[in-house]
PDB file of C-alpha atoms in Angstrom:
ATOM      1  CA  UNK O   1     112.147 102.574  57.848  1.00 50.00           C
ATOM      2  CA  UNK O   2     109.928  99.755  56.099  1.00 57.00           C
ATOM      3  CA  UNK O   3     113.584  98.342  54.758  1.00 55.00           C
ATOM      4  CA  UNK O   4     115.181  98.523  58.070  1.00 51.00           C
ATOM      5  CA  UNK O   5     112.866  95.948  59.863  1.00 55.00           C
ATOM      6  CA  UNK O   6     111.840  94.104  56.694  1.00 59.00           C
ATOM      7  CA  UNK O   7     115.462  93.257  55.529  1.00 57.00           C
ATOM      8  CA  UNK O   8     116.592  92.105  59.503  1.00 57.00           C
ATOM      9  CA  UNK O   9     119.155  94.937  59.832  1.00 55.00           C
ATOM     10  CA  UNK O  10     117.311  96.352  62.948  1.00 52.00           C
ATOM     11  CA  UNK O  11     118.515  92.857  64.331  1.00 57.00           C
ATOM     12  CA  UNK O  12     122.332  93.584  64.031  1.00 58.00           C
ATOM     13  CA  UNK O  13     121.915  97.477  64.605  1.00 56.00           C
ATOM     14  CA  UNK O  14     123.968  98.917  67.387  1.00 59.00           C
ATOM     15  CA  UNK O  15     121.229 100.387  69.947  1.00 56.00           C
ATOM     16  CA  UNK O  16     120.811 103.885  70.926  1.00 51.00           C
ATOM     17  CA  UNK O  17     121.796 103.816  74.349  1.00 54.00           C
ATOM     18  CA  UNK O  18     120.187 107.431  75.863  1.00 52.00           C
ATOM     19  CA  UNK O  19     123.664 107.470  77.465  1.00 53.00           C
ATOM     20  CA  UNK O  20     125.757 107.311  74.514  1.00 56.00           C
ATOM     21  CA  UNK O  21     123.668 110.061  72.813  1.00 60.00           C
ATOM     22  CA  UNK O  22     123.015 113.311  75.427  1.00 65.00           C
ATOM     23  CA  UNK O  23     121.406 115.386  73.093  1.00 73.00           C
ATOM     24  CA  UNK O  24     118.725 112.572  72.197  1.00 69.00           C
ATOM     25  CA  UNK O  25     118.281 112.199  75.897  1.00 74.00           C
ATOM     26  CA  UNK O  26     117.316 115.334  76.195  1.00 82.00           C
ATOM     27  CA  UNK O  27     115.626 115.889  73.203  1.00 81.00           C
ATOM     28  CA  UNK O  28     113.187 113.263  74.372  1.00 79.00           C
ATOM     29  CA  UNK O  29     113.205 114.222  77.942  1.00 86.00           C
ATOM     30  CA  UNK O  30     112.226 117.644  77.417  1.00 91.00           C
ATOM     31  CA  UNK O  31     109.727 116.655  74.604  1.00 92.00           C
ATOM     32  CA  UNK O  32     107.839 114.197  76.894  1.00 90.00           C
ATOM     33  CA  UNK O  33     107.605 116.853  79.837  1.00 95.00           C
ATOM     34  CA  UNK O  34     106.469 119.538  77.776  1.00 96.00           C
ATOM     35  CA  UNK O  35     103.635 117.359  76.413  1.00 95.00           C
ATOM     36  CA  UNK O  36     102.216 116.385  79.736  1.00 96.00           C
ATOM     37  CA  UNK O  37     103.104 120.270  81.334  1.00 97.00           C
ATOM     38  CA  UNK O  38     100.996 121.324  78.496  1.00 97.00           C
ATOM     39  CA  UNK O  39      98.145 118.605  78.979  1.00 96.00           C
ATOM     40  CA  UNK O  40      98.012 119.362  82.786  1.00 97.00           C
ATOM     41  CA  UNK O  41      97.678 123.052  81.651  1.00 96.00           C
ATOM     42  CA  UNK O  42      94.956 122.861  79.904  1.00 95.00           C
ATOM     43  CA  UNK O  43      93.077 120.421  82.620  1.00 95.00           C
ATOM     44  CA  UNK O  44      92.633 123.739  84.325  1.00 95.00           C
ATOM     45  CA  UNK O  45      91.429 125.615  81.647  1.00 95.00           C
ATOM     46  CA  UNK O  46      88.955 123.149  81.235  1.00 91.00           C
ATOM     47  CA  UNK O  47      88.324 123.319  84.566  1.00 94.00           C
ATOM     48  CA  UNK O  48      87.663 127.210  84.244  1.00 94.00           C
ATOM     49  CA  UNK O  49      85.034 126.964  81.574  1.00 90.00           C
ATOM     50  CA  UNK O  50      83.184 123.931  82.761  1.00 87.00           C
ATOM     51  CA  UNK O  51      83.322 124.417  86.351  1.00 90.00           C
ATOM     52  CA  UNK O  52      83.828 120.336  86.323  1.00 89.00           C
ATOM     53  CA  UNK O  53      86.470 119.082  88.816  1.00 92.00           C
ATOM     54  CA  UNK O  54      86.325 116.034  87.473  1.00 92.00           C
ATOM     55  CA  UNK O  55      89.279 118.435  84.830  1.00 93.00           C
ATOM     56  CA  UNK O  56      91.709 119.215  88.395  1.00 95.00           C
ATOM     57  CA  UNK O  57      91.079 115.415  89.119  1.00 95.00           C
ATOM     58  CA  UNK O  58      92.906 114.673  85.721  1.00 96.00           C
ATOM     59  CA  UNK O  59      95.237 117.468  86.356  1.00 96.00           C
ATOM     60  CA  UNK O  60      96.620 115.183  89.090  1.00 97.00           C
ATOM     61  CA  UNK O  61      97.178 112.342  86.742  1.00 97.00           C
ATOM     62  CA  UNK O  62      98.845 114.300  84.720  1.00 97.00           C
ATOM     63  CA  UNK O  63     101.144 115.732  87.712  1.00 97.00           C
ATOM     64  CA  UNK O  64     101.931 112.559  88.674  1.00 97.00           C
ATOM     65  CA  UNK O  65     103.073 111.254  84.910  1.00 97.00           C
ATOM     66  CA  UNK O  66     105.415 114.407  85.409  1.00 97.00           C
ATOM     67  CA  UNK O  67     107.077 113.258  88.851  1.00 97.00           C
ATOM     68  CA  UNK O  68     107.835 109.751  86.741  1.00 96.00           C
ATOM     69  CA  UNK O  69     108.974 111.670  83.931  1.00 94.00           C
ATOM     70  CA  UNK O  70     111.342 113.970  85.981  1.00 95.00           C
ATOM     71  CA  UNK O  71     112.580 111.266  88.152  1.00 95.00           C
ATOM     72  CA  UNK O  72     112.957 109.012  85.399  1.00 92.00           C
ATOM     73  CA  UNK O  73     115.849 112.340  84.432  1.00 91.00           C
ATOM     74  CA  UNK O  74     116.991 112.492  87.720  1.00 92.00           C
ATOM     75  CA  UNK O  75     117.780 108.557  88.165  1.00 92.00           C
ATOM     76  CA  UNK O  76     119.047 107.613  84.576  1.00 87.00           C
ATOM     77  CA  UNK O  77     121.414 110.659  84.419  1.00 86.00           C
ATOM     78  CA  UNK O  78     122.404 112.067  87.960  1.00 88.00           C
ATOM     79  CA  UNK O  79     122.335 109.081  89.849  1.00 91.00           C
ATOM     80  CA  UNK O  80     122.151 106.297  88.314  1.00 89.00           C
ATOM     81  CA  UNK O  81     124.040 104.106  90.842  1.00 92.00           C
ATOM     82  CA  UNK O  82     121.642 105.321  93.497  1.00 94.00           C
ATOM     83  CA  UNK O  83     119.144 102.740  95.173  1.00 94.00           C
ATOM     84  CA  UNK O  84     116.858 105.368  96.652  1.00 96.00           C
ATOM     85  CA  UNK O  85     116.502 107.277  93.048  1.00 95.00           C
ATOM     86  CA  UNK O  86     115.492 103.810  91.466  1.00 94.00           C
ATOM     87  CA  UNK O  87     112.486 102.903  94.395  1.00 96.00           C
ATOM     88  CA  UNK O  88     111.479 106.740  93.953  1.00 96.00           C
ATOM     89  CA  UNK O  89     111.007 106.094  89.965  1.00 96.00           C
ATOM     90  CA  UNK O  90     109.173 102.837  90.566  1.00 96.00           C
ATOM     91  CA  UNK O  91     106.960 104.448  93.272  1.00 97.00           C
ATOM     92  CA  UNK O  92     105.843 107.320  90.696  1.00 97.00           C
ATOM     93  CA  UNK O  93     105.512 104.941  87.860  1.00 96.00           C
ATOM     94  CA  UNK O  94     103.305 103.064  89.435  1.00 97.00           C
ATOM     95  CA  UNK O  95     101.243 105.801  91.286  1.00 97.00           C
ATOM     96  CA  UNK O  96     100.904 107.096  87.926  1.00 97.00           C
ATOM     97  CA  UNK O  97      99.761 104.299  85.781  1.00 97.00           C
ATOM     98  CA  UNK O  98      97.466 103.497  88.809  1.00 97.00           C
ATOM     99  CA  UNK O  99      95.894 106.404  88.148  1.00 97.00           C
ATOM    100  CA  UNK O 100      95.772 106.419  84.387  1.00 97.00           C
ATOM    101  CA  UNK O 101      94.167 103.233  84.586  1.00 98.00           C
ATOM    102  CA  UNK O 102      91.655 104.435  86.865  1.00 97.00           C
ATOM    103  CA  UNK O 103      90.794 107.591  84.800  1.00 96.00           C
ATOM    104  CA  UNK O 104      90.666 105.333  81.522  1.00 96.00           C
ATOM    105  CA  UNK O 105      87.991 102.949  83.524  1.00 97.00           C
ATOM    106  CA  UNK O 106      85.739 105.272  84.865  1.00 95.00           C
ATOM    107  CA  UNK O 107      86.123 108.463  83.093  1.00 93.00           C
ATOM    108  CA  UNK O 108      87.258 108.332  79.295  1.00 94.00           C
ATOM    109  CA  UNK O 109      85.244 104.847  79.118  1.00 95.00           C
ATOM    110  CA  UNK O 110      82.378 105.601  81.602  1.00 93.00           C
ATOM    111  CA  UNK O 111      82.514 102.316  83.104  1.00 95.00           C
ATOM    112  CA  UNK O 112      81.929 101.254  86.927  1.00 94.00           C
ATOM    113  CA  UNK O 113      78.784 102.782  86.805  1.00 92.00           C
ATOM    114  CA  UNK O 114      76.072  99.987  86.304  1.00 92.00           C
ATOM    115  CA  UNK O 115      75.157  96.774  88.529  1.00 92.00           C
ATOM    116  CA  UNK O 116      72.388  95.489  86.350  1.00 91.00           C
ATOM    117  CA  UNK O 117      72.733  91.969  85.208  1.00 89.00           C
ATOM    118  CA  UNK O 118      74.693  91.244  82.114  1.00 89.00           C
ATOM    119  CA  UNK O 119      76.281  94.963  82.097  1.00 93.00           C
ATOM    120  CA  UNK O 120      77.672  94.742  85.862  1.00 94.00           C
ATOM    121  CA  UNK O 121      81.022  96.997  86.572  1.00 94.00           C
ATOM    122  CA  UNK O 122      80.215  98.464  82.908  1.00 95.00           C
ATOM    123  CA  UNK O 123      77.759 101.139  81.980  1.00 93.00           C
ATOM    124  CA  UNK O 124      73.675 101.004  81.181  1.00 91.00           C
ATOM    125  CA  UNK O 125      74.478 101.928  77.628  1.00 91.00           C
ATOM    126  CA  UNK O 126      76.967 100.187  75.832  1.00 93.00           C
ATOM    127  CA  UNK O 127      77.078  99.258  71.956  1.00 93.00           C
ATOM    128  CA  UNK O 128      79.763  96.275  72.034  1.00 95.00           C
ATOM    129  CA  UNK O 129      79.249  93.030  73.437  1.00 95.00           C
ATOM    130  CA  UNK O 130      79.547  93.015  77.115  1.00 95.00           C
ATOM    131  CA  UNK O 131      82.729  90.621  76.957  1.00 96.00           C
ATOM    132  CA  UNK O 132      84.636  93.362  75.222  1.00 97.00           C
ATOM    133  CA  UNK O 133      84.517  95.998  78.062  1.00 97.00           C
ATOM    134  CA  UNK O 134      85.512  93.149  80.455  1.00 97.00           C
ATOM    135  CA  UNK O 135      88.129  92.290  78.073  1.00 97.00           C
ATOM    136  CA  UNK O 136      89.731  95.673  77.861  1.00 97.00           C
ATOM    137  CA  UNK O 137      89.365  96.428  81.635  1.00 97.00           C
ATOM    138  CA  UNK O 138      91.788  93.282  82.304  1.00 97.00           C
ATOM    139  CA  UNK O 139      94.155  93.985  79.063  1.00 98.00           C
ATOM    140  CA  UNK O 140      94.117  97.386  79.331  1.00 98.00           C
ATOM    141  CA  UNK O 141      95.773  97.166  82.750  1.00 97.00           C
ATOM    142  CA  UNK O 142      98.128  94.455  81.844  1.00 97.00           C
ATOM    143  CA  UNK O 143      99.362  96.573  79.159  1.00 97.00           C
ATOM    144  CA  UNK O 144      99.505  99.651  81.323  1.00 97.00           C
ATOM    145  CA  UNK O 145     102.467  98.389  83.736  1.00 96.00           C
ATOM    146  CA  UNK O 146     104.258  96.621  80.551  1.00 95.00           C
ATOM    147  CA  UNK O 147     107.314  98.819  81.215  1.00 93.00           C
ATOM    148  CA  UNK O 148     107.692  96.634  84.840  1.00 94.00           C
ATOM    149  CA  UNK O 149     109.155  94.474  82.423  1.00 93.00           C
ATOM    150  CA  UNK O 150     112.580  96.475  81.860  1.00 90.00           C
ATOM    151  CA  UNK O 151     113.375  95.122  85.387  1.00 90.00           C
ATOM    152  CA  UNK O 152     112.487  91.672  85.138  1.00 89.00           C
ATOM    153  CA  UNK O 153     114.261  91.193  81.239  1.00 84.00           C
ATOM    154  CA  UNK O 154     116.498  88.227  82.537  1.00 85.00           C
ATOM    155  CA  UNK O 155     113.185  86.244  83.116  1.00 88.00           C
ATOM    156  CA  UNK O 156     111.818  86.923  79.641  1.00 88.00           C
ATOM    157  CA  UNK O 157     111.679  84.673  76.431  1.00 89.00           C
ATOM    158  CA  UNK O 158     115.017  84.639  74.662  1.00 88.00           C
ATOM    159  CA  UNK O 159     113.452  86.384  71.594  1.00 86.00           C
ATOM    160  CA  UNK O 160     112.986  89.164  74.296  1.00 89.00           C
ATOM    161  CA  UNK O 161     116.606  89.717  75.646  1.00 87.00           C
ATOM    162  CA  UNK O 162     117.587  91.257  72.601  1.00 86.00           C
ATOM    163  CA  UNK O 163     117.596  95.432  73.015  1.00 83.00           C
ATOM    164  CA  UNK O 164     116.278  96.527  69.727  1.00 82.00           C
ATOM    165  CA  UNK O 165     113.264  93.337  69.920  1.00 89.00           C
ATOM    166  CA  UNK O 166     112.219  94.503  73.864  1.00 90.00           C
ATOM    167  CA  UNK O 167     111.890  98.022  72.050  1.00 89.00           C
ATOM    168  CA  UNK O 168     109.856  97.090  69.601  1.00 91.00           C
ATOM    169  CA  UNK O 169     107.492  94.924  71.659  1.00 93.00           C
ATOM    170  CA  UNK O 170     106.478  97.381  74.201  1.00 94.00           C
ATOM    171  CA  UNK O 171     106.459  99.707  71.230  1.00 93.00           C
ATOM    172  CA  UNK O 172     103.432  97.144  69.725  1.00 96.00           C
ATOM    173  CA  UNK O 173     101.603  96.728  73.671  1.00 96.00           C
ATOM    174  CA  UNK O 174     101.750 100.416  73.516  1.00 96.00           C
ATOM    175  CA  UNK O 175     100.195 100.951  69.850  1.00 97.00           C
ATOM    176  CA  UNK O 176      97.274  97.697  70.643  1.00 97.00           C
ATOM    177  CA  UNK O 177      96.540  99.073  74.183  1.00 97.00           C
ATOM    178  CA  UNK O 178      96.519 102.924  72.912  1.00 97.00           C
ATOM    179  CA  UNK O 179      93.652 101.310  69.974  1.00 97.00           C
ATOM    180  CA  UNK O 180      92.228  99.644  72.075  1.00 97.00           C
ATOM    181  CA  UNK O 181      92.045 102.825  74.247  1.00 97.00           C
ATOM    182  CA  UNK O 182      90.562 105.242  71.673  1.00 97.00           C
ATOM    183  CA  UNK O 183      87.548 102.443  70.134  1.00 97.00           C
ATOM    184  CA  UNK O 184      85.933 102.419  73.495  1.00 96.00           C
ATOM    185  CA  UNK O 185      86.616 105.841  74.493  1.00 95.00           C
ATOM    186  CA  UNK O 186      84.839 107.277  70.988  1.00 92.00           C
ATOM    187  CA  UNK O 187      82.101 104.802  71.752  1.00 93.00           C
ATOM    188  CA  UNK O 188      81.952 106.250  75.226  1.00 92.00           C
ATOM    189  CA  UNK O 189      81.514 109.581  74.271  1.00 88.00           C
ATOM    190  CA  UNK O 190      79.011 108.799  71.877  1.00 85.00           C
ATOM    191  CA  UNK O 191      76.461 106.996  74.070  1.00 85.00           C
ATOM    192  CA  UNK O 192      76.945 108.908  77.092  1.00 81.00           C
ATOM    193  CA  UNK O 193      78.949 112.506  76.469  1.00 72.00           C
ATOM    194  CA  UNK O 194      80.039 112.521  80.138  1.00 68.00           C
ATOM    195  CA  UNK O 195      82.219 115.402  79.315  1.00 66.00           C
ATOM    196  CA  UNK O 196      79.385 117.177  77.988  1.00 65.00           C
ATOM    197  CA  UNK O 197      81.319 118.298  74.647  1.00 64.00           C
ATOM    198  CA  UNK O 198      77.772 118.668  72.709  1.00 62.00           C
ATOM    199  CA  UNK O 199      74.553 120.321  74.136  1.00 59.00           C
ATOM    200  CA  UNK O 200      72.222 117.287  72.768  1.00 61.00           C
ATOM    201  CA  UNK O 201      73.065 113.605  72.623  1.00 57.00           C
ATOM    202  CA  UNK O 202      71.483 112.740  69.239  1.00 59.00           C
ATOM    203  CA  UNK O 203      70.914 115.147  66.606  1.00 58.00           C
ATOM    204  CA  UNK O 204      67.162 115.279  66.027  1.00 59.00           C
ATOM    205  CA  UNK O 205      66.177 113.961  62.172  1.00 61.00           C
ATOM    206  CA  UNK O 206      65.693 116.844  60.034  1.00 57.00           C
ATOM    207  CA  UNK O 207      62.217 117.126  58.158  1.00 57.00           C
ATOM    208  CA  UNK O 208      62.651 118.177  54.366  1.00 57.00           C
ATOM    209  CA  UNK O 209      58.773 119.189  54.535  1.00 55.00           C
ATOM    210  CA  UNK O 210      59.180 121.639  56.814  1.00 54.00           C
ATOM    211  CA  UNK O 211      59.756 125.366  56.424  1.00 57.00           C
ATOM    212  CA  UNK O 212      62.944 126.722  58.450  1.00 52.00           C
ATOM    213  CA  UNK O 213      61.207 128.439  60.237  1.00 54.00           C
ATOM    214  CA  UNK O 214      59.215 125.709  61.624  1.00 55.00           C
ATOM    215  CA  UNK O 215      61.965 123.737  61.953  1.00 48.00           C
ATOM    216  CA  UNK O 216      63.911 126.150  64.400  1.00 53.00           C
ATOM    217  CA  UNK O 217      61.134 126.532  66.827  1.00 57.00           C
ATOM    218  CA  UNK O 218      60.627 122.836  66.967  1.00 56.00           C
ATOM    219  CA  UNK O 219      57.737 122.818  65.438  1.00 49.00           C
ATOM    220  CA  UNK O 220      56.163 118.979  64.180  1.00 47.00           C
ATOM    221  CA  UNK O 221      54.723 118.360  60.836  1.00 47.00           C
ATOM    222  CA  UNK O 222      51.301 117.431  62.113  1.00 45.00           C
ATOM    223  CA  UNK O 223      51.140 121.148  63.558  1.00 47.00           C
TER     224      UNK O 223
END
């Protein structure tokens, strides 16, 4: 793979057209619904044990990446001339990365939640510099609707109008903005554990001095 791009042959490669190859159509079509029917699964088993709706809330997301993903099938392969299948893939893309984007901003990175001066729209605890949230809250959408650009290719850069290039750059916007995704998000969780995954925030420092037995019933030094 490293040869491919580094020698330029990637440039002059005939594309895979999903059209041209049904069994790689499907292959990925099948592949990316069972992912997210799996995901929205377990939103409800989550759901079951916590008690949390916060876990059918992100089941929705993930029915709504579903719609996309089935009418994404429906328009590419049954009717792919069809006007009204094209506006109904549109409409659940963008419901869906709507909500994505509003699940990543308020949920997986805890932000909205704080109007004090110098953290407003973001959260009282935060461990980056206040620029970065802000940063990520305007990239991170930006970087969400990338894929608006398969309908707007003729107005791109030149660089861009190549098949196998447009690939590979929303390929990179999804890789940076996925990062990008995963720094705040464990930085979220650490500082706040909204989802309540551990019983304590911090784990208390642990005393050498002590006996166990002191130790497990709390017990200080001093005592």
């Amino acid at each position: 793979m490293i040869t491919f791009f580094t020698s330029g042959n990637w440039i002059h490669s005939e594309k895979v057209e999903p059209t041209n190859h049904p069994i790689l159509f499907w292959y990925l079509a099948i592949i990316g619904f069972l992912l997210l029917w799996f995901r929205f699964l377990q939103c409800f088993v989550r759901y079951r044990v916590t008690g949390q709706k916060m876990h059918v809330q992100n089941g929705f997301k993930y029915s709504l990446a579903i719609t996309t993903n089935v009418t994404s099938v429906l328009w590419t392969t049954f009717y792919p001339q069809s006007t009204t299948a094209k506006y109904v893939y549109i409409g659940s893309n963008i419901a869906s990365c709507l909500a994505s984007y509003c699940w990543d901003t308020y949920y997986d990175w805890g932000l909205l939640r704080s109007r004090d001066k110098g953290k407003w729209l973001l959260r009282p605890k935060i461990m980056y510099p206040s620029y970065f949230y802000y940063w990520g809250l305007v990239t991170n959408f930006f970087m969400r609707i990338a894929w608006t650009a398969t309908f707007t290719k003729p107005y791109l850069p030149a660089f861009l109008q190549d098949p196998n290039t447009f690939i590979l750059f929303l390929s990179v916007v999804e890789i940076i903005r996925r990062a990008q995704w995963s720094i705040i998000r464990l930085e979220s969780e650490n500082v706040n554990n909204f989802e309540r995954y551990r019983n304590i925030l911090q784990i208390p420092e642990l005393d050498d001095d002590l006996p166990i037995q002191q130790i497990a019933t709390g017990a200080s030094k001093k005592a």
